[in-house]
Tab-separated table of C-alpha atoms in Angstrom:
chain	number	residue	atom	x	y	z
A	1	MET	CA	112.904	78.482	146.327
A	2	SER	CA	113.206	80.513	143.254
A	3	ASP	CA	114.724	77.609	142.159
A	4	ILE	CA	113.459	76.877	138.146
A	5	THR	CA	114.559	73.462	137.439
A	6	THR	CA	112.045	72.164	140.906
A	7	LEU	CA	109.427	74.960	139.846
A	8	ASN	CA	107.039	73.578	137.716
A	9	GLY	CA	107.575	69.422	139.498
A	10	GLY	CA	107.561	66.553	137.369
A	11	SER	CA	109.904	63.348	137.375
A	12	CYS	CA	110.462	60.304	135.133
A	13	ILE	CA	112.096	56.746	134.693
A	14	ALA	CA	112.857	54.520	132.772
A	15	PHE	CA	114.175	50.710	133.326
A	16	LYS	CA	115.997	48.412	130.774
A	17	GLY	CA	114.929	44.495	130.728
A	18	LYS	CA	115.319	41.765	128.310
A	19	ASN	CA	115.021	42.578	125.113
A	20	CYS	CA	112.527	45.781	125.876
A	21	VAL	CA	113.215	48.953	127.420
A	22	ALA	CA	110.505	50.913	129.572
A	23	ILE	CA	110.598	54.119	130.298
A	24	ALA	CA	108.118	55.788	133.533
A	25	CYS	CA	106.621	59.724	134.090
A	26	ASP	CA	104.039	61.158	136.659
A	27	LEU	CA	101.144	63.485	134.999
A	28	ARG	CA	101.966	66.044	137.257
A	29	LEU	CA	102.340	69.821	135.743
A	30	GLY	CA	102.767	72.783	138.740
A	31	ASN	CA	103.795	76.526	140.016
A	32	GLN	CA	105.389	76.068	143.187
A	33	ALA	CA	103.030	74.322	145.155
A	34	LEU	CA	99.999	74.766	143.072
A	35	THR	CA	99.202	72.401	140.863
A	36	VAL	CA	97.788	73.934	137.462
A	37	ALA	CA	97.635	70.281	135.600
A	38	CYS	CA	97.510	66.854	135.360
A	39	ASN	CA	98.126	65.980	132.006
A	40	ARG	CA	101.816	66.761	131.659
A	41	ASP	CA	102.790	63.978	129.298
A	42	LYS	CA	107.099	64.520	129.888
A	43	VAL	CA	107.318	61.458	127.847
A	44	PHE	CA	108.013	62.256	123.791
A	45	LYS	CA	107.866	59.575	120.316
A	46	ILE	CA	111.783	60.206	119.310
A	47	THR	CA	110.892	57.223	116.457
A	48	ASP	CA	108.706	53.855	116.708
A	49	LYS	CA	111.460	52.001	118.897
A	50	THR	CA	112.500	55.468	120.505
A	51	TYR	CA	111.350	58.094	124.201
A	52	LEU	CA	112.378	60.532	125.415
A	53	GLY	CA	111.333	61.840	128.815
A	54	MET	CA	112.826	65.847	129.867
A	55	THR	CA	111.413	66.919	133.542
A	56	GLY	CA	112.824	69.637	134.912
A	57	LEU	CA	111.102	73.365	133.588
A	58	ALA	CA	108.202	72.772	131.285
A	59	SER	CA	108.936	75.692	128.708
A	60	ASP	CA	111.996	74.514	128.626
A	61	VAL	CA	111.497	71.194	127.697
A	62	ASP	CA	109.212	72.703	124.513
A	63	THR	CA	111.580	74.138	123.351
A	64	LEU	CA	114.246	70.528	123.114
A	65	ARG	CA	111.195	69.078	121.928
A	66	SER	CA	110.281	71.265	119.112
A	67	ALA	CA	113.974	71.479	118.646
A	68	PHE	CA	114.680	67.604	118.982
A	69	ARG	CA	112.039	67.378	115.930
A	70	TYR	CA	114.077	69.864	113.462
A	71	ARG	CA	116.814	68.126	114.324
A	72	LEU	CA	115.388	65.422	114.097
A	73	ASN	CA	113.652	65.850	110.122
A	74	MET	CA	117.224	67.092	109.324
A	75	TYR	CA	118.723	64.196	110.291
A	76	ARG	CA	116.116	62.063	108.576
A	77	MET	CA	115.989	63.388	105.696
A	78	LYS	CA	120.341	63.477	105.198
A	79	GLU	CA	120.654	59.751	106.957
A	80	GLU	CA	117.449	58.991	104.641
A	81	ARG	CA	116.842	55.597	108.058
A	82	GLU	CA	115.317	56.019	111.318
A	83	ILE	CA	118.195	57.694	113.529
A	84	GLU	CA	119.326	55.226	116.461
A	85	PRO	CA	118.763	55.566	119.955
A	86	GLU	CA	122.255	55.694	120.899
A	87	THR	CA	123.664	58.601	118.226
A	88	PHE	CA	120.262	60.428	119.940
A	89	ALA	CA	121.491	60.406	123.053
A	90	HIS	CA	124.978	62.217	121.154
A	91	LEU	CA	122.259	64.808	119.460
A	92	VAL	CA	120.912	65.137	123.157
A	93	SER	CA	124.169	66.017	124.635
A	94	SER	CA	125.024	68.489	121.903
A	95	THR	CA	122.008	70.325	122.172
A	96	LEU	CA	122.395	71.011	125.307
A	97	TYR	CA	126.413	71.775	125.310
A	98	GLU	CA	125.986	74.459	122.912
A	99	LYS	CA	123.912	76.710	125.364
A	100	ARG	CA	127.052	75.553	127.779
A	101	PHE	CA	127.177	78.894	129.749
A	102	GLY	CA	123.042	79.346	129.994
A	103	PRO	CA	121.402	76.077	129.887
A	104	TYR	CA	118.655	74.503	129.259
A	105	PHE	CA	116.914	73.731	132.679
A	106	ILE	CA	115.618	69.890	131.655
A	107	GLU	CA	117.875	66.567	132.518
A	108	PRO	CA	116.445	64.362	130.128
A	109	ILE	CA	116.075	59.852	129.790
A	110	ILE	CA	116.190	57.983	127.038
A	111	ALA	CA	114.965	54.384	126.464
A	112	GLY	CA	114.793	52.561	123.306
A	113	LEU	CA	115.903	49.832	121.530
A	114	ASN	CA	118.842	49.667	118.379
A	115	SER	CA	118.376	48.558	115.301
A	116	ASN	CA	119.519	44.985	116.440
A	117	ASN	CA	116.577	45.485	118.968
A	118	GLU	CA	119.028	45.883	121.326
A	119	PRO	CA	117.785	48.430	125.488
A	120	PHE	CA	118.924	50.901	126.034
A	121	ILE	CA	119.243	53.566	128.199
A	122	ALA	CA	120.836	56.926	129.011
A	123	ALA	CA	120.635	59.780	130.699
A	124	ALA	CA	122.528	62.832	131.196
A	125	ASP	CA	122.623	66.923	133.320
A	126	LEU	CA	121.834	69.335	131.733
A	127	ILE	CA	124.637	71.016	130.201
A	128	GLY	CA	124.141	67.233	128.259
A	129	CYS	CA	126.891	64.066	130.103
A	130	LEU	CA	126.071	60.954	129.133
A	131	ASN	CA	125.053	58.363	131.036
A	132	PHE	CA	124.664	54.982	129.756
A	133	ALA	CA	122.985	53.132	132.508
A	134	LYS	CA	123.212	49.460	132.313
A	135	ASP	CA	119.949	49.023	134.487
A	136	PHE	CA	118.008	52.228	135.242
A	137	VAL	CA	117.925	56.213	134.820
A	138	VAL	CA	116.148	58.426	136.937
A	139	THR	CA	114.934	62.299	136.868
A	140	GLY	CA	112.847	64.687	138.232
A	141	THR	CA	112.158	66.093	141.509
A	142	ALA	CA	111.099	62.623	143.433
A	143	SER	CA	115.008	62.025	141.676
A	144	ASP	CA	115.881	60.625	145.706
A	145	LYS	CA	113.217	58.588	146.013
A	146	LEU	CA	113.843	56.907	142.612
A	147	PHE	CA	116.514	56.041	142.761
A	148	GLY	CA	115.923	53.890	146.706
A	149	MET	CA	113.073	52.300	144.522
A	150	ALA	CA	114.475	51.793	141.844
A	151	GLU	CA	117.558	50.617	143.275
A	152	GLY	CA	115.646	48.435	145.368
A	153	LEU	CA	112.750	46.978	143.495
A	154	TRP	CA	115.120	46.436	139.148
A	155	GLU	CA	116.500	43.201	138.307
A	156	PRO	CA	118.218	41.870	135.084
A	157	ASP	CA	116.433	40.364	132.081
A	158	LEU	CA	112.559	41.274	133.303
A	159	GLY	CA	110.189	40.496	130.152
A	160	PRO	CA	107.792	43.253	129.405
A	161	GLU	CA	104.729	42.402	131.855
A	162	GLU	CA	107.637	41.781	134.777
A	163	LEU	CA	109.821	45.315	133.915
A	164	PHE	CA	106.369	47.549	133.997
A	165	GLU	CA	105.114	46.286	137.069
A	166	SER	CA	108.466	47.226	138.556
A	167	ILE	CA	108.908	50.273	137.160
A	168	SER	CA	104.807	51.041	138.027
A	169	GLN	CA	106.009	50.285	142.152
A	170	ALA	CA	109.180	51.905	141.655
A	171	LEU	CA	107.291	54.816	139.980
A	172	LEU	CA	104.444	54.938	142.071
A	173	GLY	CA	106.031	55.029	145.152
A	174	ALA	CA	108.178	57.527	144.690
A	175	LEU	CA	105.952	59.601	143.330
A	176	GLU	CA	103.601	59.277	146.908
A	177	ARG	CA	106.161	60.530	148.790
A	178	ASP	CA	107.435	63.239	146.042
A	179	ALA	CA	104.511	66.780	146.644
A	180	LEU	CA	105.923	67.860	143.385
A	181	SER	CA	105.324	64.780	141.430
A	182	GLY	CA	102.415	62.781	140.626
A	183	TRP	CA	98.809	63.098	139.831
A	184	GLY	CA	98.507	60.086	137.541
A	185	ALA	CA	101.356	58.557	135.525
A	186	ILE	CA	102.183	57.500	132.085
A	187	VAL	CA	104.483	54.129	131.849
A	188	ARG	CA	105.666	53.002	128.129
A	189	VAL	CA	107.108	48.886	127.755
A	190	ILE	CA	108.812	49.483	123.874
A	191	THR	CA	109.194	46.405	122.401
A	192	PRO	CA	110.706	44.860	119.511
A	193	ASP	CA	106.755	44.299	117.847
A	194	LYS	CA	104.811	47.328	119.947
A	195	VAL	CA	104.615	49.755	122.236
A	196	ILE	CA	102.247	49.296	125.575
A	197	GLU	CA	101.488	52.269	126.618
A	198	ARG	CA	99.524	52.010	129.831
A	199	THR	CA	97.668	55.246	132.151
A	200	LEU	CA	97.770	54.962	135.882
A	201	GLN	CA	96.037	55.857	137.803
A	202	SER	CA	97.260	57.191	141.427
A	203	ARG	CA	96.614	59.226	144.575
A	204	GLN	CA	95.561	62.772	143.548
A	205	ASP	CA	96.854	64.725	146.501
B	1	MET	CA	147.648	95.494	159.962
B	2	LEU	CA	147.302	99.332	158.872
B	3	GLY	CA	148.683	101.254	156.586
B	4	LEU	CA	148.962	104.586	155.389
B	5	GLN	CA	147.910	105.663	152.139
B	6	PRO	CA	150.684	106.660	149.338
B	7	GLY	CA	149.942	110.350	149.457
B	8	SER	CA	147.123	110.253	151.638
B	9	SER	CA	147.552	112.372	154.788
B	10	THR	CA	144.211	110.024	156.401
B	11	VAL	CA	144.858	106.780	157.616
B	12	VAL	CA	142.804	104.116	155.808
B	13	PRO	CA	142.346	100.473	157.272
B	14	THR	CA	143.423	97.688	154.838
B	15	SER	CA	142.262	94.821	156.516
B	16	ALA	CA	139.190	94.747	158.215
B	17	PRO	CA	138.551	92.901	161.946
B	18	VAL	CA	138.125	89.072	161.501
B	19	GLY	CA	135.849	87.751	163.316
B	20	HIS	CA	134.946	84.780	164.392
B	21	ARG	CA	131.697	82.579	165.803
B	22	PHE	CA	130.492	79.282	167.127
B	23	GLU	CA	128.503	76.583	165.262
B	24	PRO	CA	126.614	74.831	167.428
B	25	TYR	CA	126.068	71.963	164.962
B	26	ASP	CA	126.913	69.293	162.889
B	27	SER	CA	125.320	66.884	160.649
B	28	ASN	CA	126.944	64.022	160.959
B	29	GLY	CA	124.997	61.937	157.907
B	30	GLY	CA	123.632	58.250	158.720
B	31	SER	CA	120.613	56.582	158.264
B	32	ILE	CA	118.244	54.705	160.006
B	33	ALA	CA	114.835	52.479	159.523
B	34	ALA	CA	113.116	50.866	162.143
B	35	VAL	CA	110.356	47.450	161.296
B	36	CYS	CA	107.720	46.288	163.768
B	37	GLY	CA	106.112	42.847	163.357
B	38	LYS	CA	103.140	40.766	165.547
B	39	ASP	CA	105.351	39.942	167.938
B	40	PHE	CA	109.453	41.875	167.683
B	41	CYS	CA	110.523	45.229	166.410
B	42	ILE	CA	114.023	46.067	163.940
B	43	ILE	CA	115.902	48.824	164.515
B	44	ALA	CA	118.610	49.334	162.218
B	45	SER	CA	121.564	51.798	161.074
B	46	ASP	CA	124.823	52.353	159.007
B	47	THR	CA	128.281	52.938	161.282
B	48	ARG	CA	129.182	55.858	159.392
B	49	GLN	CA	130.015	58.789	160.484
B	50	SER	CA	130.846	61.312	158.623
B	51	THR	CA	130.952	65.159	158.165
B	52	GLY	CA	130.323	66.937	155.133
B	53	TYR	CA	133.020	64.395	152.437
B	54	SER	CA	135.284	63.501	155.363
B	55	ILE	CA	134.325	59.998	157.453
B	56	GLN	CA	135.271	60.541	160.509
B	57	THR	CA	134.591	57.159	161.751
B	58	ARG	CA	132.685	53.132	159.635
B	59	TYR	CA	132.260	52.254	163.152
B	60	LYS	CA	130.172	54.623	165.377
B	61	PRO	CA	126.386	52.836	166.970
B	62	LYS	CA	123.667	54.829	166.639
B	63	VAL	CA	120.979	52.147	168.131
B	64	PHE	CA	120.913	52.183	171.871
B	65	ARG	CA	119.387	49.260	173.226
B	66	LEU	CA	117.264	50.860	176.488
B	67	ASN	CA	115.624	47.752	178.269
B	68	ASP	CA	114.900	44.376	177.164
B	69	LYS	CA	111.405	46.544	174.771
B	70	ALA	CA	113.470	49.565	173.875
B	71	THR	CA	115.432	50.365	171.663
B	72	LEU	CA	116.485	54.481	170.412
B	73	ALA	CA	118.118	54.837	167.255
B	74	THR	CA	119.622	57.731	166.661
B	75	ASN	CA	120.007	60.049	163.273
B	76	GLY	CA	121.681	64.158	163.146
B	77	PHE	CA	124.395	65.284	164.839
B	78	ALA	CA	126.156	63.310	166.524
B	79	ALA	CA	127.400	64.735	169.775
B	80	ASP	CA	123.800	65.868	171.113
B	81	ALA	CA	122.133	62.248	169.890
B	82	GLU	CA	125.394	61.314	172.987
B	83	ALA	CA	124.450	63.720	175.355
B	84	MET	CA	120.260	62.931	174.290
B	85	VAL	CA	120.854	59.234	174.982
B	86	SER	CA	122.529	60.115	178.433
B	87	ARG	CA	119.813	61.856	179.260
B	88	ILE	CA	116.904	59.286	178.552
B	89	ARG	CA	118.959	56.941	179.709
B	90	GLN	CA	119.864	58.053	183.392
B	91	ARG	CA	115.704	59.152	183.746
B	92	LEU	CA	114.562	55.285	182.806
B	93	GLU	CA	118.144	54.699	185.825
B	94	TRP	CA	116.008	56.882	188.255
B	95	TYR	CA	111.775	55.389	186.727
B	96	ARG	CA	113.320	51.566	187.788
B	97	HIS	CA	114.049	53.347	191.526
B	98	SER	CA	111.297	54.601	192.295
B	99	HIS	CA	108.763	52.123	190.478
B	100	GLY	CA	110.544	49.079	190.515
B	101	ARG	CA	110.511	47.909	187.121
B	102	SER	CA	111.325	49.498	183.844
B	103	MET	CA	109.729	51.711	181.696
B	104	PRO	CA	106.885	51.006	179.648
B	105	LEU	CA	107.764	51.982	176.119
B	106	HIS	CA	104.472	53.991	175.340
B	107	ALA	CA	106.148	56.437	178.292
B	108	ILE	CA	109.669	56.703	176.784
B	109	ALA	CA	108.175	57.521	174.038
B	110	ARG	CA	105.892	60.357	176.156
B	111	MET	CA	110.190	61.361	177.753
B	112	ILE	CA	111.581	61.344	174.988
B	113	SER	CA	109.390	63.828	173.096
B	114	THR	CA	109.244	66.603	176.442
B	115	ILE	CA	112.857	65.680	176.666
B	116	LEU	CA	113.264	67.416	173.399
B	117	TYR	CA	110.912	69.850	173.775
B	118	GLY	CA	112.229	71.078	176.812
B	119	LYS	CA	114.720	72.154	174.647
B	120	ARG	CA	112.930	73.847	172.137
B	121	PHE	CA	114.687	76.943	171.482
B	122	PHE	CA	118.299	75.483	171.281
B	123	PRO	CA	117.189	72.115	169.951
B	124	TYR	CA	119.329	68.814	169.795
B	125	TYR	CA	119.556	67.923	166.646
B	126	VAL	CA	118.572	64.847	166.144
B	127	TYR	CA	115.968	62.506	164.165
B	128	ASN	CA	115.023	59.339	166.351
B	129	ILE	CA	113.287	56.018	165.833
B	130	LEU	CA	112.663	54.105	168.858
B	131	GLY	CA	111.527	50.403	168.590
B	132	GLY	CA	110.082	47.339	170.483
B	133	LEU	CA	107.384	46.673	172.366
B	134	ASP	CA	104.287	47.371	173.723
B	135	GLU	CA	102.859	46.859	176.764
B	136	GLU	CA	100.808	44.094	175.544
B	137	GLY	CA	104.193	42.434	173.628
B	138	LYS	CA	103.111	43.317	169.933
B	139	GLY	CA	105.878	45.687	168.069
B	140	ALA	CA	106.287	49.029	168.487
B	141	VAL	CA	108.081	52.419	166.334
B	142	TYR	CA	107.641	55.611	167.565
B	143	SER	CA	109.166	58.471	165.132
B	144	PHE	CA	110.085	61.939	167.245
B	145	ASP	CA	111.227	64.846	164.860
B	146	PRO	CA	113.971	67.523	166.426
B	147	VAL	CA	111.352	68.812	168.900
B	148	GLY	CA	109.496	65.825	169.925
B	149	SER	CA	106.760	65.854	167.935
B	150	TYR	CA	106.011	62.239	167.939
B	151	GLU	CA	103.507	58.932	165.859
B	152	ARG	CA	103.553	55.876	166.105
B	153	GLU	CA	104.151	53.690	163.568
B	154	PHE	CA	104.519	50.285	161.160
B	155	CYS	CA	108.398	51.523	159.681
B	156	ARG	CA	110.135	54.246	159.681
B	157	ALA	CA	113.055	55.802	157.924
B	158	ALA	CA	114.960	58.992	158.665
B	159	GLY	CA	118.202	60.421	158.569
B	160	ALA	CA	120.998	60.949	154.551
B	161	ALA	CA	118.691	58.286	152.592
B	162	GLN	CA	116.123	58.414	154.111
B	163	SER	CA	114.212	59.337	151.186
B	164	LEU	CA	115.432	56.507	149.286
B	165	ILE	CA	114.557	53.608	152.150
B	166	GLN	CA	110.868	55.396	153.518
B	167	PRO	CA	109.251	54.511	149.937
B	168	PHE	CA	110.865	51.818	149.223
B	169	LEU	CA	109.598	50.319	153.314
B	170	ASP	CA	106.082	52.061	152.022
B	171	ASN	CA	105.777	49.744	149.023
B	172	GLN	CA	107.721	46.754	150.916
B	173	ILE	CA	106.416	46.822	154.109
B	174	MET	CA	102.939	48.898	154.144
B	175	PHE	CA	102.396	46.929	150.428
B	176	LYS	CA	100.822	50.796	149.538
B	177	ASN	CA	100.715	50.626	145.919
B	178	GLN	CA	99.973	46.336	146.161
B	179	HIS	CA	96.468	45.436	145.277
B	180	SER	CA	94.924	41.622	146.064
B	181	THR	CA	94.391	39.530	142.946
B	182	PRO	CA	92.274	36.208	143.293
B	183	GLU	CA	95.634	34.002	143.047
B	184	HIS	CA	97.477	36.759	145.571
B	185	THR	CA	96.960	38.150	148.347
B	186	VAL	CA	98.706	41.149	149.296
B	187	PRO	CA	99.487	40.861	153.544
B	188	LYS	CA	98.388	43.548	155.914
B	189	PRO	CA	101.379	45.836	156.976
B	190	GLY	CA	103.321	44.517	160.594
B	191	GLU	CA	101.342	41.218	159.752
B	192	MET	CA	105.195	39.534	158.439
B	193	SER	CA	107.676	37.556	159.764
B	194	LEU	CA	111.234	38.328	161.382
B	195	PRO	CA	113.488	36.585	158.608
B	196	ASP	CA	111.285	38.460	155.628
B	197	VAL	CA	112.063	41.807	157.748
B	198	LEU	CA	115.498	41.653	158.435
B	199	LYS	CA	115.802	40.728	154.652
B	200	ILE	CA	113.616	43.900	153.727
B	201	VAL	CA	115.981	45.738	156.397
B	202	MET	CA	119.286	44.673	154.436
B	203	ASP	CA	118.217	45.452	150.724
B	204	SER	CA	116.984	49.393	152.553
B	205	PHE	CA	120.399	49.490	153.817
B	206	THR	CA	122.628	47.893	150.518
B	207	SER	CA	119.580	49.946	147.698
B	208	ALA	CA	121.030	53.449	150.545
B	209	THR	CA	124.840	52.447	150.360
B	210	GLU	CA	124.248	51.814	146.579
B	211	ARG	CA	123.587	55.815	146.181
B	212	HIS	CA	124.289	57.226	149.325
B	213	ILE	CA	127.476	59.113	149.443
B	214	GLU	CA	126.420	59.518	153.549
B	215	VAL	CA	125.469	55.823	154.893
B	216	GLY	CA	128.093	52.752	154.278
B	217	ASP	CA	130.505	51.647	156.412
B	218	GLY	CA	128.542	48.889	158.298
B	219	LEU	CA	124.834	47.689	158.944
B	220	GLU	CA	123.974	46.995	162.566
B	221	MET	CA	120.290	45.293	163.507
B	222	PHE	CA	118.627	45.295	166.899
B	223	VAL	CA	115.989	42.664	166.619
B	224	VAL	CA	113.910	43.471	169.546
B	225	ARG	CA	111.351	40.120	170.802
B	226	THR	CA	110.131	38.759	173.753
B	227	PRO	CA	112.711	36.306	175.075
B	228	PRO	CA	112.891	32.505	173.871
B	229	SER	CA	113.351	31.582	176.872
B	230	ALA	CA	110.263	33.574	178.613
B	231	GLN	CA	107.971	31.509	176.618
B	232	GLY	CA	106.665	27.376	177.410
B	233	GLU	CA	107.456	26.733	173.287
B	234	ALA	CA	109.173	29.696	171.615
B	235	ILE	CA	106.141	30.876	168.531
B	236	GLY	CA	106.680	33.431	165.907
B	237	ALA	CA	109.965	35.584	166.767
B	238	ALA	CA	110.818	33.366	169.701
B	239	SER	CA	110.973	30.712	166.931
B	240	VAL	CA	114.141	32.323	164.886
B	241	ASP	CA	117.182	31.445	165.145
B	242	LEU	CA	119.229	34.365	165.414
B	243	LYS	CA	122.575	33.172	166.560
B	244	ALA	CA	122.758	31.147	163.637
B	245	MET	CA	122.664	34.883	161.663
B	246	GLY	CA	125.653	35.726	163.354
B	247	GLY	CA	123.412	37.701	165.909
B	248	VAL	CA	125.062	38.637	169.076
B	249	GLU	CA	123.233	40.081	172.653
B	250	ALA	CA	122.683	43.428	172.761
B	251	VAL	CA	124.440	45.294	175.839
B	252	GLY	CA	123.701	48.597	177.433
B	253	GLY	CA	120.693	49.472	178.751
B	254	GLU	CA	119.249	49.713	182.989
B	255	ASP	CA	117.887	46.736	183.978
B	256	GLU	CA	119.431	43.059	184.371
B	257	GLN	CA	118.908	41.890	180.678
B	258	GLU	CA	116.985	38.542	179.594
B	259	GLU	CA	119.183	36.421	177.282
B	260	GLY	CA	117.568	36.738	173.474
B	261	ALA	CA	115.416	39.418	174.747
B	262	VAL	CA	117.332	42.497	172.338
B	263	MET	CA	119.610	40.989	169.637
B	264	VAL	CA	122.245	42.522	167.012
B	265	ILE	CA	123.352	41.512	163.843
B	266	ARG	CA	125.671	43.240	162.349
B	267	ARG	CA	126.859	43.258	158.835
B	268	GLU	CA	129.083	44.896	155.635
B	269	LEU	CA	128.190	47.223	153.677
B	270	LYS	CA	129.903	48.966	151.051
B	271	LYS	CA	133.433	51.095	152.813
B	272	ASP	CA	133.302	53.756	148.956
């Protein structure tokens, strides 16, 4: 009822493919059952080939977004290179664990291609325990539905277009059974030479 | 135990009386699902029974054959489910005694609804899915809540892994979010073939087993159809050789069974 992890609603999912990864989220921002906005992107660009998705308490998502921007700028200045997705996952983990006893109420997922263009996905809990999955990761209020969809639809070595279709079906299917997520979705497929970004129409209820 | 506080003349109880309360309900995990086609219905469940983190048994059927045209899947509190199924079976027997035939599916559905609502203020903690063939021989699924609200549908999942299975069935059986293209037309819901639906049901439960701790051990899929012998030339679901897929005759129920009307296919699921 007064659970702040499900106060705003929203869901994210990432799929690993063959030389590509996909990350997608819904667009809803709510206050319990009341929908406040339907343009809330929950996936953020970290580098050209690394994206971060965050679900949970919307204010903590904003706070962490600026915290990561600061830490990434520091990393870039010190190292004079872009961060690898693997390294970024550990940066997320340690940032969250710093608040071990008063955590940010968000659960992040990371998707990207590393400098060898190998696909990488990871998820973490609210205190930064990392999960390096080899297939897919999910987070948010529709996570149980996303697990069911992804477990059934995901298959290894999907190309960018097939990966787009699979992740879109998985996300839309889950969103329709979750009252706290939905109102449109954005899917990003990261390939070595481009990022394909598409906005999906979905039911507005 | 009563004790005296040192240096005090008044008696102070040092322990409170322990109260015990009877908890009439439990939740026994597991999941059920049913999907219907043009001339058949599949009613499936896993066979694990648990309380909390403990597995009570790896084989406890949750799907019950009622007659040649009706099979009931139950999920929630196993003891209530069992008591409820015996009551339903008794009522079906009485119906046969007075009418000389099996109760039709839609009537069983309404009867289950009234039985459930009859216990509105001390409910059977059971989610039911009734599957079978309607009076026209078409596949039918009826789903119920614990107090008897019900609806006829093409497919339904219930139980611990409802949230994992239902969106998958929405996508694969109801073809939600799928649109026809010039190259590929999306079929209408309820028109898939028996072998195709069986595959989707098996995938649903293997997926649920993978991600839900209360689901696993075994899978039972009951297939209700017009038996092959009742038709001249076997067509549709009747022409599918279920025996070749490991199907055996389902037992139990009030009627003298027609061969091949209700068959059950068993599969192993992961046990961890």
